[in-house]
């Protein structure tokens, strides 16, 4: 039912929605061929061009999408180096069986979601969202100690008043971590320092990051890398 309702919101018929909308970790997503079909059928797209450039570890998928009325096409890429940074290259499953296809899906996802967000209605591509593992809850599960009895806490006449307990401070959330890493990337003054920041702060938690946080950090990394090169 969720797949049908979400598909109808972006213009799919109920049967097409069942075929093209996939629920991943409780979240509606769209298959890559469904996304390109929606964009091409919207009347807003002049062309979509996809290709693989380079060979071996220098391979890079390129997707160019031209929106009517816009002066330039949107060009997005995803390379073997990007896949390695994200911990995807060589991952068991499609990344081992169809690596170029997976590079293509990532580049397509970036281009179509950036250029045709209104057509896709905020849907992520299934091929990109299924690579992200759900965030793990690392909160300790120990039971809190039982409160003391009234007899234990009754103050004696000569006892000083007990100090007020400090307010509990909430733990930093994922947004604070992403902001911290972003600041560290921007502070790096060399490519070597930039890679050190990534290896120290991103690599240990990259499988726990949401896809859009991974994309934003990767975009900041690439931009800063180009500035420092």
Coordinates of N, CA and C in Angstrom, one line a residue:
X1 N 0.8 -1.2 0.0 CA 0.0 0.0 0.0 C 0.9 1.3 0.0
X2 N 2.0 1.3 0.8 CA 2.8 2.4 0.8 C 3.5 2.7 -0.5
X3 N 3.9 1.6 -1.2 CA 4.5 1.7 -2.5 C 3.5 2.3 -3.5
X4 N 2.3 1.9 -3.5 CA 1.3 2.4 -4.4 C 1.0 3.8 -4.1
X5 N 0.8 4.2 -2.9 CA 0.5 5.6 -2.6 C 1.7 6.5 -2.9
X6 N 2.9 6.1 -2.6 CA 4.1 6.9 -2.9 C 4.3 7.1 -4.4
X7 N 4.0 5.9 -5.1 CA 4.2 6.0 -6.6 C 3.2 6.9 -7.2
X8 N 1.9 6.9 -6.7 CA 0.9 7.7 -7.3 C 1.2 9.2 -7.1
X9 N 1.9 9.5 -6.0 CA 2.3 10.9 -5.7 C 3.2 11.5 -6.8
X10 N 4.0 10.6 -7.4 CA 4.9 11.1 -8.5 C 4.4 10.7 -9.9
X11 N 3.2 10.3 -10.0 CA 2.6 10.1 -11.3 C 2.6 8.7 -11.8
X12 N 2.9 7.7 -11.0 CA 2.9 6.3 -11.5 C 1.5 5.7 -11.3
X13 N 1.1 4.8 -12.1 CA -0.1 4.1 -11.9 C 0.1 3.1 -10.8
X14 N -1.0 2.5 -10.2 CA -0.8 1.6 -9.1 C 0.1 0.4 -9.5
X15 N -0.1 -0.2 -10.7 CA 0.7 -1.4 -11.1 C 2.1 -1.0 -11.3
X16 N 2.3 0.2 -11.9 CA 3.7 0.7 -12.2 C 4.4 0.9 -10.8
X17 N 3.6 1.5 -9.9 CA 4.2 1.8 -8.6 C 4.7 0.5 -7.9
X18 N 3.9 -0.6 -8.0 CA 4.2 -1.9 -7.4 C 5.5 -2.4 -8.0
X19 N 5.7 -2.1 -9.3 CA 6.9 -2.6 -10.0 C 8.1 -1.7 -9.8
X20 N 8.0 -0.4 -9.7 CA 9.1 0.5 -9.6 C 9.4 1.1 -8.3
X21 N 8.5 1.0 -7.3 CA 8.8 1.5 -6.0 C 9.2 0.4 -5.1
X22 N 10.3 0.5 -4.4 CA 10.8 -0.5 -3.4 C 10.9 0.1 -2.0
X23 N 10.5 -0.7 -1.1 CA 10.6 -0.2 0.3 C 11.9 -0.8 0.9
X24 N 12.8 0.1 1.3 CA 14.1 -0.3 1.9 C 14.1 0.3 3.3
X25 N 14.3 -0.6 4.3 CA 14.3 -0.2 5.7 C 13.1 0.7 6.0
X26 N 12.0 0.4 5.5 CA 10.8 1.2 5.8 C 10.6 2.5 5.0
X27 N 11.5 2.7 4.1 CA 11.5 4.0 3.3 C 11.2 3.7 1.8
X28 N 10.3 4.4 1.2 CA 10.0 4.2 -0.2 C 11.2 4.7 -1.0
X29 N 11.6 3.9 -2.0 CA 12.6 4.3 -3.0 C 12.2 3.9 -4.4
X30 N 12.9 4.4 -5.4 CA 12.5 4.1 -6.7 C 13.7 3.4 -7.4
X31 N 13.4 2.4 -8.2 CA 14.5 1.7 -9.0 C 15.0 2.7 -10.0
X32 N 16.3 2.5 -10.4 CA 17.0 3.5 -11.3 C 16.3 3.6 -12.6
X33 N 15.7 2.5 -13.2 CA 15.1 2.6 -14.5 C 13.7 3.3 -14.3
X34 N 13.1 3.2 -13.2 CA 11.9 4.0 -12.9 C 12.1 5.4 -12.8
X35 N 13.3 5.8 -12.2 CA 13.6 7.3 -12.1 C 13.8 7.9 -13.4
X36 N 14.6 7.2 -14.3 CA 14.9 7.8 -15.6 C 13.7 7.8 -16.4
X37 N 12.8 6.9 -16.2 CA 11.5 6.9 -17.0 C 10.6 8.0 -16.6
X38 N 10.5 8.3 -15.3 CA 9.7 9.4 -14.8 C 10.3 10.8 -15.4
X39 N 11.6 10.9 -15.3 CA 12.2 12.2 -15.8 C 12.0 12.4 -17.3
X40 N 12.2 11.3 -18.1 CA 12.0 11.4 -19.5 C 10.6 11.7 -19.9
X41 N 9.7 11.1 -19.1 CA 8.2 11.2 -19.4 C 7.6 12.5 -18.9
X42 N 8.4 13.3 -18.1 CA 7.9 14.5 -17.5 C 7.7 15.7 -18.5
X43 N 8.4 15.6 -19.6 CA 8.4 16.7 -20.6 C 9.3 17.8 -20.2
X44 N 10.1 17.6 -19.1 CA 11.0 18.7 -18.6 C 12.4 18.4 -19.0
X45 N 12.7 17.2 -19.6 CA 14.0 16.7 -19.9 C 14.3 16.8 -21.4
X46 N 15.4 17.4 -21.8 CA 15.8 17.4 -23.2 C 16.6 16.1 -23.5
X47 N 17.5 15.8 -22.6 CA 18.3 14.5 -22.9 C 18.9 14.1 -21.6
X48 N 19.3 12.8 -21.5 CA 20.1 12.2 -20.5 C 21.2 11.3 -21.2
X49 N 22.4 11.6 -20.9 CA 23.5 10.9 -21.5 C 24.3 10.2 -20.4
X50 N 24.6 9.0 -20.5 CA 25.4 8.2 -19.5 C 26.6 7.5 -20.2
X51 N 27.7 7.4 -19.5 CA 28.9 6.7 -20.1 C 29.8 6.4 -19.0
X52 N 30.7 5.5 -19.3 CA 31.9 5.1 -18.4 C 33.1 5.6 -19.0
X53 N 33.9 6.4 -18.3 CA 35.2 6.9 -18.8 C 36.3 6.2 -18.0
X54 N 37.5 6.1 -18.7 CA 38.6 5.5 -18.1 C 38.6 4.0 -18.0
X55 N 39.6 3.4 -17.4 CA 39.6 1.9 -17.2 C 40.3 1.6 -15.9
X56 N 40.0 0.3 -15.5 CA 40.6 -0.1 -14.2 C 40.1 0.8 -13.0
X57 N 41.1 1.1 -12.2 CA 40.7 1.9 -11.0 C 40.5 3.4 -11.3
X58 N 40.7 3.7 -12.6 CA 40.5 5.1 -13.0 C 39.1 5.3 -13.6
X59 N 38.3 4.2 -13.6 CA 37.0 4.3 -14.2 C 36.1 5.3 -13.4
X60 N 35.2 6.0 -14.2 CA 34.3 7.0 -13.6 C 33.0 7.0 -14.5
X61 N 31.9 6.9 -13.8 CA 30.6 7.0 -14.4 C 30.2 8.4 -14.5
X62 N 29.7 8.8 -15.7 CA 29.3 10.2 -15.9 C 27.8 10.2 -16.4
X63 N 27.0 11.1 -15.8 CA 25.6 11.2 -16.2 C 25.4 12.7 -16.4
X64 N 24.9 13.0 -17.6 CA 24.6 14.4 -18.0 C 23.1 14.5 -18.3
X65 N 22.4 15.4 -17.6 CA 20.9 15.5 -17.8 C 20.6 17.0 -18.1
X66 N 19.9 17.3 -19.2 CA 19.6 18.6 -19.6 C 18.1 18.9 -19.3
X67 N 17.9 19.9 -18.5 CA 16.5 20.3 -18.2 C 16.1 21.4 -19.2
X68 N 14.9 21.3 -19.7 CA 14.4 22.4 -20.6 C 14.4 23.7 -20.0
X69 N 14.9 24.7 -20.7 CA 15.0 26.1 -20.1 C 16.2 26.4 -19.4
X70 N 17.0 25.4 -19.1 CA 18.3 25.6 -18.4 C 19.4 25.7 -19.4
X71 N 20.3 26.7 -19.2 CA 21.4 26.9 -20.2 C 22.4 25.7 -20.3
X72 N 22.7 25.0 -19.2 CA 23.7 24.0 -19.3 C 23.1 22.7 -18.7
X73 N 23.6 21.5 -19.1 CA 23.2 20.3 -18.5 C 23.8 20.1 -17.1
X74 N 23.2 19.3 -16.3 CA 23.7 18.9 -15.0 C 24.6 17.7 -15.2
X75 N 25.9 17.8 -14.8 CA 26.8 16.7 -15.0 C 27.3 16.2 -13.6
X76 N 27.0 15.0 -13.4 CA 27.5 14.4 -12.1 C 28.3 13.1 -12.4
X77 N 29.2 12.8 -11.5 CA 30.1 11.7 -11.7 C 30.2 10.8 -10.4
X78 N 30.6 9.6 -10.6 CA 30.9 8.7 -9.5 C 32.0 7.8 -9.9
X79 N 33.1 7.8 -9.2 CA 34.3 7.1 -9.7 C 34.6 5.9 -8.8
X80 N 35.5 5.1 -9.2 CA 36.0 4.0 -8.4 C 36.6 4.6 -7.1
X81 N 37.3 5.7 -7.2 CA 37.8 6.3 -6.0 C 36.7 6.7 -5.0
X82 N 35.6 7.3 -5.6 CA 34.5 7.6 -4.7 C 33.9 6.4 -4.0
X83 N 33.8 5.3 -4.8 CA 33.2 4.1 -4.2 C 34.1 3.6 -3.1
X84 N 35.4 3.7 -3.3 CA 36.4 3.2 -2.2 C 36.2 4.1 -1.0
X85 N 36.1 5.4 -1.2 CA 36.0 6.3 -0.1 C 34.7 6.0 0.7
X86 N 33.7 5.6 0.0 CA 32.4 5.3 0.6 C 32.3 3.9 1.2
X87 N 33.4 3.1 1.0 CA 33.3 1.7 1.5 C 32.5 0.8 0.7
X88 N 32.3 1.1 -0.6 CA 31.4 0.3 -1.5 C 32.1 -0.6 -2.4
X89 N 33.3 -0.2 -2.8 CA 34.1 -1.0 -3.9 C 34.5 -2.3 -3.3
X90 N 34.1 -3.4 -4.1 CA 34.4 -4.7 -3.6 C 33.4 -5.3 -2.6
X91 N 32.4 -4.5 -2.3 CA 31.4 -5.0 -1.3 C 30.6 -6.1 -1.9
X92 N 30.3 -7.1 -1.1 CA 29.6 -8.3 -1.6 C 28.3 -8.0 -2.2
X93 N 28.0 -8.6 -3.3 CA 26.7 -8.3 -4.0 C 26.9 -7.6 -5.3
X94 N 26.0 -6.7 -5.7 CA 26.1 -6.1 -7.0 C 27.4 -5.3 -7.2
X95 N 28.1 -4.8 -6.2 CA 29.3 -4.1 -6.4 C 30.4 -5.0 -6.8
X96 N 30.4 -6.3 -6.5 CA 31.3 -7.3 -7.1 C 30.9 -7.8 -8.4
X97 N 29.6 -8.0 -8.6 CA 29.1 -8.6 -9.8 C 28.9 -7.6 -11.0
X98 N 28.5 -6.4 -10.7 CA 28.2 -5.4 -11.8 C 28.8 -4.1 -11.3
X99 N 30.1 -3.9 -11.2 CA 30.6 -2.7 -10.6 C 30.3 -1.5 -11.5
X100 N 30.4 -1.6 -12.8 CA 30.2 -0.4 -13.7 C 28.7 0.0 -13.6
X101 N 27.8 -1.0 -13.5 CA 26.4 -0.7 -13.4 C 26.1 0.1 -12.1
X102 N 26.8 -0.3 -11.0 CA 26.6 0.4 -9.7 C 27.2 1.8 -9.8
X103 N 28.3 2.0 -10.4 CA 28.9 3.4 -10.6 C 27.9 4.2 -11.4
X104 N 27.3 3.6 -12.5 CA 26.3 4.3 -13.3 C 25.1 4.8 -12.5
X105 N 24.6 3.9 -11.6 CA 23.4 4.2 -10.8 C 23.7 5.3 -9.8
X106 N 24.9 5.4 -9.3 CA 25.2 6.5 -8.4 C 25.3 7.8 -9.1
X107 N 26.0 7.8 -10.2 CA 26.1 9.1 -11.0 C 24.7 9.5 -11.5
X108 N 23.8 8.5 -11.9 CA 22.5 8.9 -12.3 C 21.7 9.4 -11.2
X109 N 21.8 8.8 -10.0 CA 21.0 9.3 -8.8 C 21.4 10.8 -8.5
X110 N 22.7 11.1 -8.5 CA 23.1 12.5 -8.2 C 22.5 13.4 -9.3
X111 N 22.6 13.1 -10.5 CA 22.2 14.0 -11.6 C 20.7 14.2 -11.6
X112 N 19.9 13.1 -11.5 CA 18.5 13.2 -11.6 C 17.9 13.9 -10.3
X113 N 18.4 13.5 -9.1 CA 17.9 14.2 -7.9 C 18.2 15.6 -7.8
X114 N 19.4 16.0 -8.4 CA 19.8 17.4 -8.4 C 19.0 18.2 -9.4
X115 N 18.8 17.6 -10.6 CA 18.1 18.4 -11.6 C 16.6 18.3 -11.7
X116 N 16.1 17.2 -11.2 CA 14.6 16.9 -11.3 C 14.0 16.5 -10.0
X117 N 14.4 17.2 -8.9 CA 13.9 16.9 -7.6 C 12.3 17.0 -7.5
X118 N 11.8 17.9 -8.3 CA 10.3 18.0 -8.3 C 9.6 16.8 -9.0
X119 N 10.3 16.3 -10.0 CA 9.7 15.1 -10.7 C 9.8 13.9 -9.8
X120 N 10.9 13.7 -9.1 CA 11.1 12.5 -8.3 C 10.5 12.6 -6.9
X121 N 10.0 13.8 -6.6 CA 9.4 14.0 -5.3 C 10.2 13.6 -4.1
X122 N 11.5 13.8 -4.2 CA 12.4 13.5 -3.0 C 12.7 12.0 -2.9
X123 N 12.3 11.2 -3.8 CA 12.7 9.8 -3.8 C 14.2 9.5 -4.0
X124 N 14.8 8.7 -3.2 CA 16.1 8.2 -3.5 C 16.0 7.0 -4.4
X125 N 17.1 6.7 -5.1 CA 17.1 5.5 -5.9 C 17.4 4.3 -5.0
X126 N 16.8 3.2 -5.3 CA 16.9 2.0 -4.5 C 18.4 1.6 -4.5
X127 N 19.1 1.7 -5.6 CA 20.4 1.2 -5.8 C 21.4 1.9 -4.8
X128 N 21.1 3.2 -4.5 CA 22.0 3.9 -3.6 C 21.6 3.8 -2.1
X129 N 20.3 3.7 -1.9 CA 19.8 3.6 -0.5 C 20.1 2.3 0.1
X130 N 20.1 1.2 -0.7 CA 20.3 -0.1 -0.1 C 21.7 -0.4 0.3
X131 N 22.6 0.5 -0.2 CA 24.0 0.4 0.2 C 24.3 0.9 1.6
X132 N 23.3 1.7 2.1 CA 23.5 2.3 3.5 C 22.9 1.3 4.5
X133 N 23.7 1.0 5.5 CA 23.2 0.2 6.6 C 22.5 1.0 7.6
X134 N 21.4 0.6 8.2 CA 20.7 1.4 9.2 C 21.7 1.7 10.4
X135 N 21.5 2.9 10.9 CA 22.4 3.4 12.0 C 22.2 2.5 13.2
X136 N 23.3 2.1 13.9 CA 23.2 1.2 15.0 C 23.0 2.1 16.3
X137 N 22.1 1.6 17.2 CA 21.9 2.2 18.4 C 22.9 1.7 19.4
X138 N 23.8 2.6 19.8 CA 24.9 2.2 20.7 C 24.6 2.7 22.2
X139 N 23.4 3.0 22.5 CA 23.1 3.4 23.8 C 23.2 2.2 24.8
X140 N 23.9 2.4 25.9 CA 24.0 1.3 26.8 C 22.6 0.8 27.3
X141 N 22.5 -0.5 27.5 CA 21.2 -1.1 27.8 C 21.1 -1.5 29.3
X142 N 22.1 -1.0 30.1 CA 22.1 -1.4 31.5 C 20.8 -0.8 32.2
X143 N 20.2 -1.5 33.1 CA 19.1 -1.0 33.8 C 19.6 0.0 34.9
X144 N 18.9 1.1 35.0 CA 19.3 2.1 36.1 C 19.2 1.5 37.5
X145 N 20.0 1.9 38.4 CA 19.9 1.4 39.8 C 18.6 1.8 40.4
X146 N 18.1 0.9 41.3 CA 16.8 1.2 42.0 C 17.0 2.4 42.9
X147 N 16.0 3.3 43.0 CA 16.1 4.4 43.8 C 16.2 4.0 45.3
X148 N 17.0 4.8 46.1 CA 17.1 4.4 47.5 C 15.8 4.6 48.3
X149 N 15.7 3.9 49.3 CA 14.5 3.9 50.1 C 14.5 5.3 50.9
X150 N 13.3 5.6 51.4 CA 13.1 6.8 52.2 C 14.0 6.9 53.4
X151 N 14.2 5.7 54.0 CA 15.1 5.7 55.2 C 16.5 6.0 54.9
X152 N 17.0 5.6 53.6 CA 18.3 5.8 53.2 C 18.6 7.3 52.9
X153 N 17.6 8.0 52.5 CA 17.9 9.4 52.1 C 17.4 10.4 53.1
X154 N 16.8 10.0 54.2 CA 16.4 10.9 55.2 C 17.6 11.6 55.8
X155 N 17.7 12.9 55.7 CA 18.9 13.6 56.2 C 18.9 13.7 57.7
X156 N 20.1 13.7 58.3 CA 20.2 13.9 59.7 C 20.2 15.3 60.0
X157 N 20.0 15.6 61.3 CA 19.8 17.1 61.6 C 21.0 17.9 61.3
X158 N 22.2 17.3 61.5 CA 23.4 18.0 61.3 C 24.0 17.9 59.9
X159 N 23.3 17.1 59.0 CA 23.8 17.0 57.7 C 23.6 18.2 56.8
X160 N 24.6 18.7 56.0 CA 24.4 19.8 55.1 C 23.4 19.4 54.0
X161 N 22.7 20.4 53.5 CA 21.8 20.1 52.4 C 22.5 19.5 51.2
X162 N 21.8 18.5 50.6 CA 22.5 17.9 49.4 C 22.4 18.9 48.2
X163 N 23.5 18.9 47.4 CA 23.5 19.8 46.2 C 22.5 19.3 45.2
X164 N 22.0 20.3 44.4 CA 21.0 20.0 43.4 C 21.8 19.2 42.3
X165 N 21.1 18.2 41.7 CA 21.7 17.4 40.6 C 21.7 18.2 39.4
X166 N 22.9 18.2 38.6 CA 23.0 19.0 37.4 C 22.0 18.4 36.3
X167 N 21.6 19.3 35.5 CA 20.7 18.9 34.4 C 21.4 17.9 33.5
X168 N 20.7 16.9 33.0 CA 21.4 16.0 32.0 C 21.6 16.6 30.7
X169 N 22.8 16.4 30.2 CA 23.1 17.0 28.9 C 22.9 16.0 27.8
X170 N 22.2 16.3 26.8 CA 21.9 15.4 25.7 C 23.1 15.1 24.9
X171 N 23.2 13.9 24.4 CA 24.4 13.5 23.6 C 24.3 14.2 22.2
X172 N 25.5 14.4 21.7 CA 25.5 15.0 20.3 C 24.8 14.1 19.3
X173 N 24.0 14.6 18.4 CA 23.3 13.8 17.4 C 24.2 13.7 16.1
X174 N 23.6 13.0 15.1 CA 24.3 12.8 13.9 C 24.6 14.1 13.2
X175 N 23.7 15.1 13.3 CA 23.9 16.4 12.6 C 25.2 17.1 13.2
X176 N 25.4 17.0 14.5 CA 26.6 17.6 15.1 C 27.8 17.0 14.6
X177 N 27.8 15.6 14.4 CA 29.0 14.9 14.0 C 29.3 15.3 12.5
X178 N 28.3 15.4 11.7 CA 28.5 15.8 10.3 C 29.1 17.3 10.2
X179 N 28.5 18.1 11.1 CA 29.0 19.5 11.1 C 30.5 19.6 11.6
X180 N 30.8 18.7 12.6 CA 32.2 18.7 13.1 C 33.1 18.2 12.0
X181 N 32.7 17.1 11.2 CA 33.6 16.6 10.2 C 33.7 17.6 9.1
X182 N 32.6 18.3 8.7 CA 32.7 19.3 7.7 C 33.7 20.4 8.1
X183 N 33.7 20.9 9.3 CA 34.6 21.9 9.8 C 36.1 21.4 9.6
X184 N 36.3 20.1 10.0 CA 37.6 19.6 9.9 C 38.1 19.5 8.5
X185 N 37.2 19.1 7.6 CA 37.6 19.1 6.1 C 37.9 20.5 5.6
X186 N 37.2 21.5 6.0 CA 37.4 22.8 5.6 C 38.7 23.4 6.2
X187 N 39.1 22.9 7.3 CA 40.3 23.4 8.0 C 41.6 22.8 7.4
X188 N 41.5 21.7 6.7 CA 42.7 21.0 6.2 C 43.4 21.9 5.2
X189 N 44.7 22.0 5.3 CA 45.5 22.9 4.5 C 46.4 22.1 3.4
X190 N 46.2 20.8 3.3 CA 46.9 20.1 2.3 C 46.0 18.8 2.0
X191 N 46.3 18.2 0.8 CA 45.6 17.0 0.4 C 45.9 15.9 1.4
X192 N 47.1 15.8 1.9 CA 47.5 14.8 2.9 C 46.6 15.0 4.2
X193 N 46.5 16.2 4.6 CA 45.7 16.5 5.8 C 44.3 16.2 5.6
X194 N 43.8 16.5 4.4 CA 42.4 16.2 4.0 C 42.1 14.7 4.1
X195 N 43.0 13.9 3.6 CA 42.9 12.4 3.6 C 42.9 11.9 5.1
X196 N 43.8 12.5 5.9 CA 43.9 12.1 7.3 C 42.6 12.4 8.0
X197 N 42.0 13.5 7.7 CA 40.7 13.9 8.4 C 39.6 12.8 8.0
X198 N 39.6 12.5 6.6 CA 38.6 11.5 6.2 C 38.9 10.1 6.8
X199 N 40.1 9.7 6.8 CA 40.4 8.3 7.4 C 40.2 8.3 8.9
X200 N 40.4 9.4 9.6 CA 40.2 9.4 11.0 C 38.7 9.6 11.5
X201 N 38.0 10.4 10.8 CA 36.7 10.8 11.3 C 35.5 10.2 10.4
X202 N 35.7 9.9 9.1 CA 34.7 9.4 8.3 C 34.7 7.9 8.2
X203 N 35.9 7.4 7.8 CA 35.9 5.9 7.6 C 35.4 5.1 8.7
X204 N 35.6 5.4 10.0 CA 35.1 4.5 11.1 C 33.6 4.5 11.2
X205 N 32.9 5.6 10.7 CA 31.5 5.7 10.9 C 30.7 5.7 9.5
X206 N 31.4 5.6 8.4 CA 30.7 5.8 7.1 C 29.5 4.8 6.9
X207 N 29.6 3.6 7.4 CA 28.5 2.7 7.2 C 27.3 3.1 8.1
X208 N 27.5 4.0 9.1 CA 26.4 4.4 9.9 C 25.7 5.7 9.5
X209 N 26.3 6.4 8.5 CA 25.8 7.6 8.0 C 24.7 7.4 7.0
X210 N 23.7 8.4 7.1 CA 22.7 8.4 6.1 C 23.2 8.7 4.7
X211 N 22.6 8.2 3.7 CA 23.1 8.5 2.3 C 23.3 9.9 2.0
X212 N 22.4 10.8 2.4 CA 22.6 12.2 2.1 C 23.8 12.8 2.8
X213 N 24.1 12.3 4.1 CA 25.2 12.8 4.8 C 26.5 12.3 4.1
X214 N 26.5 11.1 3.6 CA 27.7 10.6 2.9 C 27.9 11.4 1.6
X215 N 26.8 11.7 0.9 CA 27.0 12.5 -0.3 C 27.5 13.9 0.0
X216 N 27.0 14.6 1.0 CA 27.4 15.9 1.4 C 28.9 15.9 1.8
X217 N 29.3 15.0 2.6 CA 30.7 14.9 3.0 C 31.6 14.6 1.8
X218 N 31.2 13.7 0.9 CA 32.0 13.4 -0.2 C 32.1 14.6 -1.2
X219 N 31.0 15.4 -1.3 CA 31.0 16.6 -2.1 C 32.0 17.6 -1.6
X220 N 32.0 17.8 -0.2 CA 32.9 18.8 0.4 C 34.3 18.3 0.3
X221 N 34.5 17.0 0.4 CA 35.9 16.4 0.3 C 36.4 16.7 -1.1
X222 N 35.6 16.4 -2.2 CA 36.1 16.6 -3.5 C 36.3 18.1 -3.8
X223 N 35.5 18.9 -3.3 CA 35.6 20.4 -3.6 C 36.9 20.9 -2.9
X224 N 37.1 20.5 -1.7 CA 38.3 20.9 -1.0 C 39.6 20.3 -1.6
X225 N 39.5 19.0 -2.1 CA 40.6 18.4 -2.7 C 41.0 19.2 -4.0
X226 N 40.0 19.6 -4.7 CA 40.3 20.4 -5.9 C 41.0 21.7 -5.6
X227 N 40.5 22.3 -4.5 CA 41.1 23.6 -4.1 C 42.6 23.5 -3.6
X228 N 42.9 22.4 -3.0 CA 44.2 22.2 -2.5 C 45.2 21.6 -3.5
X229 N 44.7 21.0 -4.6 CA 45.6 20.3 -5.5 C 46.5 21.3 -6.2

